[in-house]
Coordinates of C-alpha atoms in Angstrom, one line a residue:
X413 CA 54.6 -14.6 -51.9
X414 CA 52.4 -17.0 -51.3
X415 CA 51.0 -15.8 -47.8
X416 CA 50.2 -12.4 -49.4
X417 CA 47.5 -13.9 -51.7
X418 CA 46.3 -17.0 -49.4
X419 CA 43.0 -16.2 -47.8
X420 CA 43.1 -17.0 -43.9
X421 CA 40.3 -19.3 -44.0
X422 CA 36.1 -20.0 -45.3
X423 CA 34.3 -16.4 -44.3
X424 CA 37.6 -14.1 -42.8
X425 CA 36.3 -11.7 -44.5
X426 CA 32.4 -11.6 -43.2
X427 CA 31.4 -8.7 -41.2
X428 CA 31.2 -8.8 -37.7
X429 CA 28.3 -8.3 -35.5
X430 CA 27.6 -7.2 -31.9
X431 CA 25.0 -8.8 -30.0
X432 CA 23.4 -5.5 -29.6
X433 CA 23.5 -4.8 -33.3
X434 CA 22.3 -8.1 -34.0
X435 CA 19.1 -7.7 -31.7
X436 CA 18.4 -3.8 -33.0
X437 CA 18.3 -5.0 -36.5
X438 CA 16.1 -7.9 -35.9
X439 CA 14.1 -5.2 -33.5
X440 CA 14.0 -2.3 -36.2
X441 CA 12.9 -5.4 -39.1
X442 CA 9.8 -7.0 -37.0
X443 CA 8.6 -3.4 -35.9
X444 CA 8.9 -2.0 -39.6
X445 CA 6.9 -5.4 -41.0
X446 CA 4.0 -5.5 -38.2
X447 CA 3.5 -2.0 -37.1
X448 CA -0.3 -2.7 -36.9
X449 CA -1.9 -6.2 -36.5
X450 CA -4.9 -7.7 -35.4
X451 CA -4.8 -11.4 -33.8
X452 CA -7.4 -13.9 -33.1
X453 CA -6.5 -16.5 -30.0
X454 CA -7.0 -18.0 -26.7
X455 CA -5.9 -16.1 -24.2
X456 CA -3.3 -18.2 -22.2
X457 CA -1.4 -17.4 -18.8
X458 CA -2.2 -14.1 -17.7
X459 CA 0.4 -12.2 -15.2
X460 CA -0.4 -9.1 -13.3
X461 CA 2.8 -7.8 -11.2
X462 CA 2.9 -4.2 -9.0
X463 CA 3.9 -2.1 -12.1
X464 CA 0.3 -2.3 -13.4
X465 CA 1.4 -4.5 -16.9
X466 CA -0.2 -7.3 -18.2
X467 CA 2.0 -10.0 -19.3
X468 CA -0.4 -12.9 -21.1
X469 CA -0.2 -15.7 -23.6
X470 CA -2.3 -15.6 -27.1
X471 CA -2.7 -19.8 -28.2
X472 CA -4.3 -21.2 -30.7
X473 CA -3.7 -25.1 -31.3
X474 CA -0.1 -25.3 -32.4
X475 CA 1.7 -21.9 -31.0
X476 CA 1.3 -19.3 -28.6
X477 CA 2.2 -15.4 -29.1
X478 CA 3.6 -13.5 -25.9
X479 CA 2.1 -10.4 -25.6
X480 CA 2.2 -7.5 -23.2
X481 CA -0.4 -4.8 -22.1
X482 CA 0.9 -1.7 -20.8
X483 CA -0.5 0.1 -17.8
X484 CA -1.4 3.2 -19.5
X485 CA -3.7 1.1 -21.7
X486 CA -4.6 -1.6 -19.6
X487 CA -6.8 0.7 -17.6
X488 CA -8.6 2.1 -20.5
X489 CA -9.4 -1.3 -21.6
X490 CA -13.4 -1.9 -21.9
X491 CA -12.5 -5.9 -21.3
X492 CA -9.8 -7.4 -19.2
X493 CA -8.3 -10.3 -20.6
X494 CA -8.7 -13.5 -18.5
X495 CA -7.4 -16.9 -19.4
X496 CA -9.5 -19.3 -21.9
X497 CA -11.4 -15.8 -23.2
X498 CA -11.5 -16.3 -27.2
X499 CA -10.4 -12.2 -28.4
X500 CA -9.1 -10.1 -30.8
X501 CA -5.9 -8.1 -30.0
X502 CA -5.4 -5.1 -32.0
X503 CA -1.1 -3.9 -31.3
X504 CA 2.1 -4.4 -32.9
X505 CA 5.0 -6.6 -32.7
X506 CA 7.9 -5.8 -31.1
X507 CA 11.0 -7.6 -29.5
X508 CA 12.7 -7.4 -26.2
X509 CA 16.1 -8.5 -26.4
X510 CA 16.9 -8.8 -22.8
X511 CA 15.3 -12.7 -23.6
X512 CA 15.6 -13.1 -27.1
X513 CA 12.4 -12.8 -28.2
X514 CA 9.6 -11.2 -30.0
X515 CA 6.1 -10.2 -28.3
X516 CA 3.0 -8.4 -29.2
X517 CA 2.3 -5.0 -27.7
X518 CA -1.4 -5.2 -27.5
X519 CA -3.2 -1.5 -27.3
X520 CA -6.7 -2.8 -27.6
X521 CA -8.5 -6.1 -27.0
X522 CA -11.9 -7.4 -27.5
X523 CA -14.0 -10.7 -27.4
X524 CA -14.2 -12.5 -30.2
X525 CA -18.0 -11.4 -30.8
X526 CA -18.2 -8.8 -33.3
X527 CA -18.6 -10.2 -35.9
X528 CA -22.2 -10.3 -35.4
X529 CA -22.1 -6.5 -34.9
X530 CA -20.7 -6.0 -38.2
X531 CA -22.6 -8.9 -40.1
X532 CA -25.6 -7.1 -38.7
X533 CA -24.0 -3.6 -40.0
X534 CA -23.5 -4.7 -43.7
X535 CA -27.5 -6.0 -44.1
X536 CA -28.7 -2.5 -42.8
X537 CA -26.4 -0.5 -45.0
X538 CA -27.3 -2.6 -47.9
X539 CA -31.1 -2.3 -47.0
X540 CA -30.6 1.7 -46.7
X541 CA -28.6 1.9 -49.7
X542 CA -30.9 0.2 -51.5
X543 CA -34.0 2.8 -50.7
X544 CA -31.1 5.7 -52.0
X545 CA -30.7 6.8 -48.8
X546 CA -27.0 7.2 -49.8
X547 CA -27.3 8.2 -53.4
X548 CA -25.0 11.1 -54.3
X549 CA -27.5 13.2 -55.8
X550 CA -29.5 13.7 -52.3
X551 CA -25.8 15.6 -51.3
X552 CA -25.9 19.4 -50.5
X553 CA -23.1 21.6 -50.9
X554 CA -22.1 23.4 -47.4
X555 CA -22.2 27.0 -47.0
X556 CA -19.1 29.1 -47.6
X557 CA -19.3 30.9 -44.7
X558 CA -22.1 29.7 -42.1
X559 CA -23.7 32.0 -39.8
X560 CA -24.8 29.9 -37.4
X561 CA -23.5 26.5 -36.7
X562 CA -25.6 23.9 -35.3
X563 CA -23.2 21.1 -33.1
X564 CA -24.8 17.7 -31.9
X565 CA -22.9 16.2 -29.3
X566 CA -22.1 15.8 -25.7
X567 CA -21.9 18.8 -23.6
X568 CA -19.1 17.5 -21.5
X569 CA -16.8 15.7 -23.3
X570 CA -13.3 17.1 -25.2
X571 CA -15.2 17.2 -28.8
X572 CA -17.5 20.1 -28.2
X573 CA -14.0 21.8 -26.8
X574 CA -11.7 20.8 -29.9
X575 CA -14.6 22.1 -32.8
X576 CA -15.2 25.6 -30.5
X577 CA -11.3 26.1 -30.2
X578 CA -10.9 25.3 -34.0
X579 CA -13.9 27.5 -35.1
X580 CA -12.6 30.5 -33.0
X581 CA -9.1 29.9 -34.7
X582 CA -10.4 29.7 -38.4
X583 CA -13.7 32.5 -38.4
X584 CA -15.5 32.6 -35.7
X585 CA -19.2 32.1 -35.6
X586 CA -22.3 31.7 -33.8
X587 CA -22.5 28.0 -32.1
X588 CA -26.0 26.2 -31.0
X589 CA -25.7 23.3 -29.0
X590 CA -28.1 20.5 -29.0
X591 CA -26.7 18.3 -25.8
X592 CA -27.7 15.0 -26.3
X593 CA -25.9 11.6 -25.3
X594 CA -23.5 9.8 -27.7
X595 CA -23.5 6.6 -26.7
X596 CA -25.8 4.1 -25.0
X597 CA -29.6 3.2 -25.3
X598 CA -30.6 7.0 -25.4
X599 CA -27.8 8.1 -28.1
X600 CA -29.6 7.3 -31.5
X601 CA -33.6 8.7 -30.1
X602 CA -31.5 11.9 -28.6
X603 CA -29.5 12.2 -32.2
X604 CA -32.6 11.8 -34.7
X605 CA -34.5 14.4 -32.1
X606 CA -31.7 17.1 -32.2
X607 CA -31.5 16.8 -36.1
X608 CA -35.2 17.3 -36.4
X609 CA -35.3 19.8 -33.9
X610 CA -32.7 21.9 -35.8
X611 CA -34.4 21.5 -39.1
X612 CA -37.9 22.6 -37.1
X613 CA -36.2 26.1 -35.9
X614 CA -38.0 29.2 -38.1
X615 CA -35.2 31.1 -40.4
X616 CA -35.4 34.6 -38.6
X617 CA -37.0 33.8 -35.6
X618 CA -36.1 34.3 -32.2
X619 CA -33.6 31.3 -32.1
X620 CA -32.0 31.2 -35.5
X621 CA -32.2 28.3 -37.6
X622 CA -28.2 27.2 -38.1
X623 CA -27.2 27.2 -41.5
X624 CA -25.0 24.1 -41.1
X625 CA -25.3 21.2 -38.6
X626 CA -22.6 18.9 -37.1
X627 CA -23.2 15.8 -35.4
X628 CA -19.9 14.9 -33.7
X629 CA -18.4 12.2 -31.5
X630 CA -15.1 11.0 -30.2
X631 CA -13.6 7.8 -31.2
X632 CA -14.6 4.8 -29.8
X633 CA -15.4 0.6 -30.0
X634 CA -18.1 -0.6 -32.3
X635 CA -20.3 -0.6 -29.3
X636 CA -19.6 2.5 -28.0
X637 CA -20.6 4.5 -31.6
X638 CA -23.4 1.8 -32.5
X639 CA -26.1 4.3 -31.8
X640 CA -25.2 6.4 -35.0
X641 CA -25.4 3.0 -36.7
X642 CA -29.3 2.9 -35.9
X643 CA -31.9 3.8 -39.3
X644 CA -34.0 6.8 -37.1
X645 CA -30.5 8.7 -37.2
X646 CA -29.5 7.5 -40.4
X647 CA -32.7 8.4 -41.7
X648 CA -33.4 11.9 -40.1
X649 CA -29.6 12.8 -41.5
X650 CA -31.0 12.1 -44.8
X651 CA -34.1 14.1 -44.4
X652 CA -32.4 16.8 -42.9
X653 CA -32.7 20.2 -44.9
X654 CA -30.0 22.0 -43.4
X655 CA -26.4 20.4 -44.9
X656 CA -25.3 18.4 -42.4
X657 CA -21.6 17.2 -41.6
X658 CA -20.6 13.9 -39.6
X659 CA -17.6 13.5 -37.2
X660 CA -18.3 10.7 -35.5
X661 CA -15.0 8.7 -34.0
X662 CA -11.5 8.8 -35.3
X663 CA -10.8 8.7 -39.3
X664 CA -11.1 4.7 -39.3
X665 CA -13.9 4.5 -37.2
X666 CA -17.3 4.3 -40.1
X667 CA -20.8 4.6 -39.2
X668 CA -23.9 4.3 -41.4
X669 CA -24.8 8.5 -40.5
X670 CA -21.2 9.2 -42.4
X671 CA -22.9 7.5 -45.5
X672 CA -26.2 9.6 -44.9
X673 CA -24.8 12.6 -44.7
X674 CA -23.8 15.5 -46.7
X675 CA -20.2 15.4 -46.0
X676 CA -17.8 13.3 -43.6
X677 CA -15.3 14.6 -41.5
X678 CA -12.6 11.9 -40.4
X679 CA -12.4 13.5 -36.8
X680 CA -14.4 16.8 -35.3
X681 CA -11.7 19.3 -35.5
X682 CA -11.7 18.6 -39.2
X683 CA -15.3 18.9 -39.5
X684 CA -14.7 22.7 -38.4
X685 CA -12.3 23.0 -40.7
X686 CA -14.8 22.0 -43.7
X687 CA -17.4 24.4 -41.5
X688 CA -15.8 27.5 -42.1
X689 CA -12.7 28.9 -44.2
X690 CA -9.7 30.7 -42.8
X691 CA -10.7 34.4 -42.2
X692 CA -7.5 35.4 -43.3
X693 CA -7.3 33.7 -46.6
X694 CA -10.6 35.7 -47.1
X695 CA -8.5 38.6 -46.1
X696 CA -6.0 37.8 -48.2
X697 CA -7.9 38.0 -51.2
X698 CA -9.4 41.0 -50.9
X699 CA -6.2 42.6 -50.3
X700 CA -3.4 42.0 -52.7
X701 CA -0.2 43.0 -50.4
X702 CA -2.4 41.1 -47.7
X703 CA -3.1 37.8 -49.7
X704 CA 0.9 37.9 -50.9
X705 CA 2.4 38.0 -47.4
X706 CA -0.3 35.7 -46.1
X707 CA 0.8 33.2 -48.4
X708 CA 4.4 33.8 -47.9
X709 CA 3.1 33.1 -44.1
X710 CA 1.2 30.0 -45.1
X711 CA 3.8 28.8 -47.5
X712 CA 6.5 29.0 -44.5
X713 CA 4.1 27.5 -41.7
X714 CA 3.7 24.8 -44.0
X715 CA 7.0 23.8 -44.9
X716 CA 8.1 24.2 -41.1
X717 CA 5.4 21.6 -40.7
X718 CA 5.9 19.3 -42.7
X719 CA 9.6 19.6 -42.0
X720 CA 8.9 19.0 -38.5
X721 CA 6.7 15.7 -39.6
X722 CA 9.6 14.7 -41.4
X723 CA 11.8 14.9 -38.5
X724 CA 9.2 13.4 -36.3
X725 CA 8.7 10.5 -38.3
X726 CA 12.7 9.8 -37.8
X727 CA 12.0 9.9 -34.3
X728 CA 11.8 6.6 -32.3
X729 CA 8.2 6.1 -30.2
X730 CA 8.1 7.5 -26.8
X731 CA 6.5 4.0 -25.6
X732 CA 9.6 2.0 -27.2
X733 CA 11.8 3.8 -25.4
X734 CA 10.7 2.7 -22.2
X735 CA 9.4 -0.6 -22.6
X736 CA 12.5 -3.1 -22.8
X737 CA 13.1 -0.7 -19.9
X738 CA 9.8 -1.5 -18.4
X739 CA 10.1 -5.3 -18.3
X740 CA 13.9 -4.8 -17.0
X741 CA 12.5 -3.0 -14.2
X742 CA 9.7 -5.8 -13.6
X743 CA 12.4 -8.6 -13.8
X744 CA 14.9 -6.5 -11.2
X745 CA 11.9 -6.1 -8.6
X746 CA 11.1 -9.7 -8.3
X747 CA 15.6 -9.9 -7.9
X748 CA 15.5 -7.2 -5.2
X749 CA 14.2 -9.2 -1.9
X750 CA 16.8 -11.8 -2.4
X751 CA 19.6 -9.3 -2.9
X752 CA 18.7 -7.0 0.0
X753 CA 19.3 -9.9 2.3
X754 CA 22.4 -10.7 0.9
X755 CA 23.4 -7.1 1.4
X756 CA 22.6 -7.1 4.7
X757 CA 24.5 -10.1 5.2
X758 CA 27.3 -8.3 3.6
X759 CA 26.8 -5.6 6.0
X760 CA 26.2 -7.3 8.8
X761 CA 29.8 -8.9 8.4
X762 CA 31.7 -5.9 7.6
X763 CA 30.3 -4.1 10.8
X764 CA 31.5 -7.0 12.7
X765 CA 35.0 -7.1 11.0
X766 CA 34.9 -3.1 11.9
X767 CA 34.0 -3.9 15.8
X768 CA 36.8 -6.1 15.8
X769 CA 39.5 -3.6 15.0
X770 CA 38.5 -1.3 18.3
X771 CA 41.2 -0.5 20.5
X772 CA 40.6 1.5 24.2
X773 CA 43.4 4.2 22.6
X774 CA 41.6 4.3 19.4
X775 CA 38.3 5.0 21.0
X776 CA 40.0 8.1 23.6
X777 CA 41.7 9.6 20.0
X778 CA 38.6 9.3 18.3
X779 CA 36.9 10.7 21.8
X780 CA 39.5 13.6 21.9
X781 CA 38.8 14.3 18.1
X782 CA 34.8 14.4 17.9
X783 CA 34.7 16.3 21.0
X784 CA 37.2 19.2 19.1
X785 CA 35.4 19.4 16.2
X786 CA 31.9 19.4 17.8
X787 CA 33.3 22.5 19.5
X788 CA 34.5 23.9 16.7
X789 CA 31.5 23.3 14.4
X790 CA 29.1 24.9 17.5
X791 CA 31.5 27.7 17.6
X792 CA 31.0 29.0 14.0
X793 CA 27.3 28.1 13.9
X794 CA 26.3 31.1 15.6
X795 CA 28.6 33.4 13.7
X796 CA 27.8 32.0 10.7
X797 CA 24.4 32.5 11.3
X798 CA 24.4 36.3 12.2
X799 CA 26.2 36.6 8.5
X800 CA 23.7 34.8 6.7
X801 CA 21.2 37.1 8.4
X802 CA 23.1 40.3 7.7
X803 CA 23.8 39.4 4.1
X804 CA 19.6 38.8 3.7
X805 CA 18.9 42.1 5.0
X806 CA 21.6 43.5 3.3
X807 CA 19.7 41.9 0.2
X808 CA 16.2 42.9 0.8
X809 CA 17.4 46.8 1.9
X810 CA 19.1 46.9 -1.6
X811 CA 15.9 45.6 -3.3
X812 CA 14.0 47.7 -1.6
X813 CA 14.6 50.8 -3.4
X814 CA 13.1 49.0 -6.7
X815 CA 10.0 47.6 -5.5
X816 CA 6.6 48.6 -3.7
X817 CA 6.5 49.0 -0.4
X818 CA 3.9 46.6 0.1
X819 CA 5.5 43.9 -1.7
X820 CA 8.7 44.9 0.7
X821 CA 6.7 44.4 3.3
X822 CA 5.1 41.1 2.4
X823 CA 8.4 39.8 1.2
X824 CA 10.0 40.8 4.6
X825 CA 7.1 39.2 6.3
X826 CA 7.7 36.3 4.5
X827 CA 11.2 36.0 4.8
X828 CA 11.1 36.8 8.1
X829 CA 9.0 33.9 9.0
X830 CA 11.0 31.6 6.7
X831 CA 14.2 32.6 8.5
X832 CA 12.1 32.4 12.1
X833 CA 11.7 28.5 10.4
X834 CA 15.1 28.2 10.1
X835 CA 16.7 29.1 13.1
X836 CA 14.1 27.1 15.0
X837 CA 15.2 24.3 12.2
X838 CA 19.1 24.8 12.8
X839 CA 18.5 25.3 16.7
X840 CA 16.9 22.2 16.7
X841 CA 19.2 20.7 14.4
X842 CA 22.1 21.6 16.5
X843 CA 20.3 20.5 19.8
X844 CA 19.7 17.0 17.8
X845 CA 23.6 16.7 16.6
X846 CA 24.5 17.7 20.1
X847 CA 22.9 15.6 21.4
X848 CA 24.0 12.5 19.5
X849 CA 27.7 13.2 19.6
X850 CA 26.6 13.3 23.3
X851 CA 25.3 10.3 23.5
X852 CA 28.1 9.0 21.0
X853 CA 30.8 10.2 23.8
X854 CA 28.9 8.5 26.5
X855 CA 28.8 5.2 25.0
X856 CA 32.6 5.6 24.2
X857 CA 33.2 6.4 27.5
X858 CA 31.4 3.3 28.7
X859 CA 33.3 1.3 26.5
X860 CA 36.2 3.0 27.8
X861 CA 35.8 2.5 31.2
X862 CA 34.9 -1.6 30.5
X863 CA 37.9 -1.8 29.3
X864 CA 40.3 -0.3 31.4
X865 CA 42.1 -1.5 34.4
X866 CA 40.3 0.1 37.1
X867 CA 37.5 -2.3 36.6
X868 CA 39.7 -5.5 36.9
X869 CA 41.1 -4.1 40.1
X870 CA 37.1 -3.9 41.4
X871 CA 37.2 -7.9 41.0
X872 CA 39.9 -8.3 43.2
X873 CA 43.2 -7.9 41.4
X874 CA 45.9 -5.4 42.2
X875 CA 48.9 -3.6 40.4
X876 CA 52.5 -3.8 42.3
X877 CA 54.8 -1.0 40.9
X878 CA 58.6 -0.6 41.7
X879 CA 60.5 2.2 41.5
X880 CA 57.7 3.5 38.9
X881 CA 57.3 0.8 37.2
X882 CA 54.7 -2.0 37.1
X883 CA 56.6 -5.3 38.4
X884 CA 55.6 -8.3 36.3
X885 CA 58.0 -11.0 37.8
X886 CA 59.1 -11.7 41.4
X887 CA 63.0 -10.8 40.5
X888 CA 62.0 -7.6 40.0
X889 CA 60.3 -7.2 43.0
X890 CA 63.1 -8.3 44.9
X891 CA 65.2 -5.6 43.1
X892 CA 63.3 -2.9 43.8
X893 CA 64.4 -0.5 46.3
X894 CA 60.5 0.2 47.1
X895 CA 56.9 -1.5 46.3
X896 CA 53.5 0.1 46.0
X897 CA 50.3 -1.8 45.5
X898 CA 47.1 -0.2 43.5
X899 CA 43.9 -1.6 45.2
X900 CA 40.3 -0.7 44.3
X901 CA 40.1 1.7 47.0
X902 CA 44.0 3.4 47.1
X903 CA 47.5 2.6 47.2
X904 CA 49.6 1.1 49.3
X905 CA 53.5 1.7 49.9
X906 CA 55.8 -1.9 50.4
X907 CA 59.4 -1.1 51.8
X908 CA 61.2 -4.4 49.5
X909 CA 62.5 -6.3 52.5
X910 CA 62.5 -10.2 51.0
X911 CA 64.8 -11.9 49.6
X912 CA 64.9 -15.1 47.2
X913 CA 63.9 -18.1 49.3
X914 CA 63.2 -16.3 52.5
X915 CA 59.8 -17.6 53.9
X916 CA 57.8 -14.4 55.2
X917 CA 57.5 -13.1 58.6
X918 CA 54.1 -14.4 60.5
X919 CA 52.4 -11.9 62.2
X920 CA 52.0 -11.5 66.1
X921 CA 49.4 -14.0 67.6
X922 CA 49.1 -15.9 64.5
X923 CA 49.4 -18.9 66.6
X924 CA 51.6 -20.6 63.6
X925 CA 48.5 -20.4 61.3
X926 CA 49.2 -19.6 57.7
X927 CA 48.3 -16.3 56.3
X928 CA 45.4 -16.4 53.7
X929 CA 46.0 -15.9 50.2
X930 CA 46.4 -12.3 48.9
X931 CA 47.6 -10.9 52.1
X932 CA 50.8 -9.0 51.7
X933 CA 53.6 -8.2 54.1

């Protein structure tokens, strides 16, 4: 009883872990932890390979951080990292277990300089504050339902776009544009102009004066959105008259004109949404029915929504998916040289194993057999041909009772010439194949013919046969009731008149000189 209670030894019963398992849940733990870091270092080695990744080192005095740049981002990158720059990489962590290690994805990077920007930034907001600039009591409350909207911003870019398609999906309403430049040394003169400009328009006049104003701007570095950090924008959004709404960069980008203005909008498609309401919610509420199946509507678009985010958020990255992949494929193109020589190595040995196997019987079958089924095959081309052609017309005449004429004919047309392409394909196909397996039987044929014993008697050999068959050994020469000698040139018939030990006869006039060597009698 004793083995039944007796544990097998320290641990048996610990669970047991695959490699894989192991390095998914150290993967899942360091991505869950540092999903969004910034880190200050010295930029060490710096790798660049074909695949358009940056591979590079982050140091300070006592460790260094590996970290990778992929290509998507590395060319969107304002500053390219180069060894012994002092930055700031903005990513997450992440692990690639193909090594056994962890790595930094970086998907922004910057010198080590801004904190002068943003030194700078604090004393001016104070300084603005201070004059009330940004008191809460200088807000004004937007209009319900604007109707004219006044939209400062670039012309060209995709945020003019998104607050137009959102507007036009909400309630649409009249849009002035005030082009101006959103970055750069012109960006904060251009800005303060437009808002003054707006506020100088005459209510009723020939250009109507908008009834809400939107200064808007993509995301971007400090640098890029500094000039809605300068105090003539900051100022003439505080003076402004008309209520004025700021979207400038993504929600964690903040600029002094957010402070200044009425209300902030974290990007510009939600600063159309605070513009205007949704017409029918408006609808809605003036119609009972309407407003109770709109809100069903609503109700169920929203909980399909956020169902959906729930589901997404379960979802792995797109990126992740492909990154460990990424490096694999980086690591297997600096293998591949190496192993194509080997393969052709292998190759080249295997052909020459093949070569030796040849045989002058095994090239005539295999003669015999290509030259069959060539015939064969350019037998049924043809054929095959004419019912491939006669099944497409057969197609098109039964399609041509259901559509236009016109478009018959256009489709014929086109068919036709597409077939036309084909046959002059196929035809040249087959000439191509044709000519191969000709060229194929040739060289067998040479091979052939090297190796057969025609050529050795052109060197100066010949074949004795008796009584039909080829005589090897002088005994059976002397037994056979008739020679014949294969030269070069013909064949030559031998009555068998020696016997074993008999000296030949010397021909007349020989004068007792011996006969040379080959000569037979």
């Amino acid at each position: 009883m004793s083995d039944l209670i007796d544990d097998d030894g320290p641990g048996g019963n610990a669970p047991e872990f695959t490699v894989s398992e192991i390095s998914g849940a150290v993967k899942r733990t360091i991505e869950g932890a540092f999903t969004h870091i910034r880190v200050r270092g010295e930029v060490g080695r710096v790798s660049r390979p074909r695949s358009g990744h940056i591979y590079l080192d982050l140091k300070d005095d006592r460790n260094v951080l590996a970290s990778v740049i992929w290509k998507g981002v590395a060319g969107r990158l304002a500053t390219q990292p180069e060894e012994g720059m002092e930055v700031v990489a903005t990513g997450r962590l992440t692990t690639f277990g193909g090594q056994s290690r962890y790595q930094m994805v970086i998907e922004d990077i910057a010198p080590a300089g801004v904190g002068a920007l943003m030194a700078m930034l604090e004393k001016r907001k104070a300084a603005l504050a201070a004059e009330g600039l940004f008191a809460a009591e200088r807000k004004q409350a937007l209009p319900y339902l604007p109707e004219v909207i006044g939209v400062v911003t670039s012309p060209s870019g995709a945020v003019i776009r998104d607050i137009l398609h959102r507007l036009r999906d909400r309630f649409p309403r009249k849009v002035l544009i005030w082009p101006v430049a959103v970055q750069g040394a012109a960006c904060a003169p251009e800005v303060a102009r437009a808002i003054r400009g707006f506020n100088a328009l005459t209510p009723g006049g020939a250009l109507p004066r908008p009834d809400l104003l939107i200064v808007a701007r993509g995301g971007g570095s400090l640098e890029d959105l500094w000039g809605f950090n300068e105090e003539i924008v900051v100022r003439a959004a505080a003076e402004s008259k008309i209520p004025l709404i700021s979207a400038v960069g993504h929600e964690t980008d903040t600029t002094l004109i957010d402070f200044a203005a009425d209300r902030r909008a974290p990007t510009p498609t939600a600063a159309a949404e605070m513009a205007v309401p949704v017409r029918l919610e408006l609808m809605a509420w003036v119609d009972g029915q309407e407003a109770r199946r709109s809100r069903a509507i609503a109700r169920a678009l929203q909980q399909r929504r956020q169902r959906l985010a729930d589901l997404s958020r379960a979802l792995p990255r797109p990126a992740s998916l492909v990154e460990a992949a990424a490096q694999r494929l980086d690591r297997a193109g600096e293998r591949l040289p190496a192993a194509l020589k080997a393969r052709i190595s292998r190759e080249k040995l295997r052909l020459s194993e093949a070569g030796a196997a040849l045989r002058p019987a095994l090239l005539r079958r295999r003669i015999t057999d290509e030259a069959r089924r060539l015939e064969d095959r350019a037998g049924r081309v043809r054929p095959a041909l004419s019912r491939l052609i006669r099944a497409r017309r057969a197609e098109l005449d039964a399609r041509a009772a259901r559509i236009r004429p016109e478009a018959v004919a256009r489709q014929i047309e086109a068919r036709g010439k597409a077939l036309d392409a084909l046959d002059r394909r196929l035809a040249a196909a087959l000439r191509a194949g044709l000519d191969r397996r000709r060229t194929r039987l040739d060289a067998l044929e040479r091979v052939r013919q090297g190796l057969s014993y025609e050529e050795t008697l052109k060197r100066g050999y010949a074949v004795i046969r008796g009584d039909g068959q080829v005589v090897t050994t002088k005994r059976a020469a002397e037994t056979a009731a008739a020679l014949e000698i294969e030269f070069r040139d013909g064949r030559l018939s031998v009555a068998a008149g020696g016997t074993e030990g008999k000296a030949p006869r010397r021909p007349r006039g020989s004068g007792g000189k011996k006969p040379e060597q080959g000569t037979l009698f």
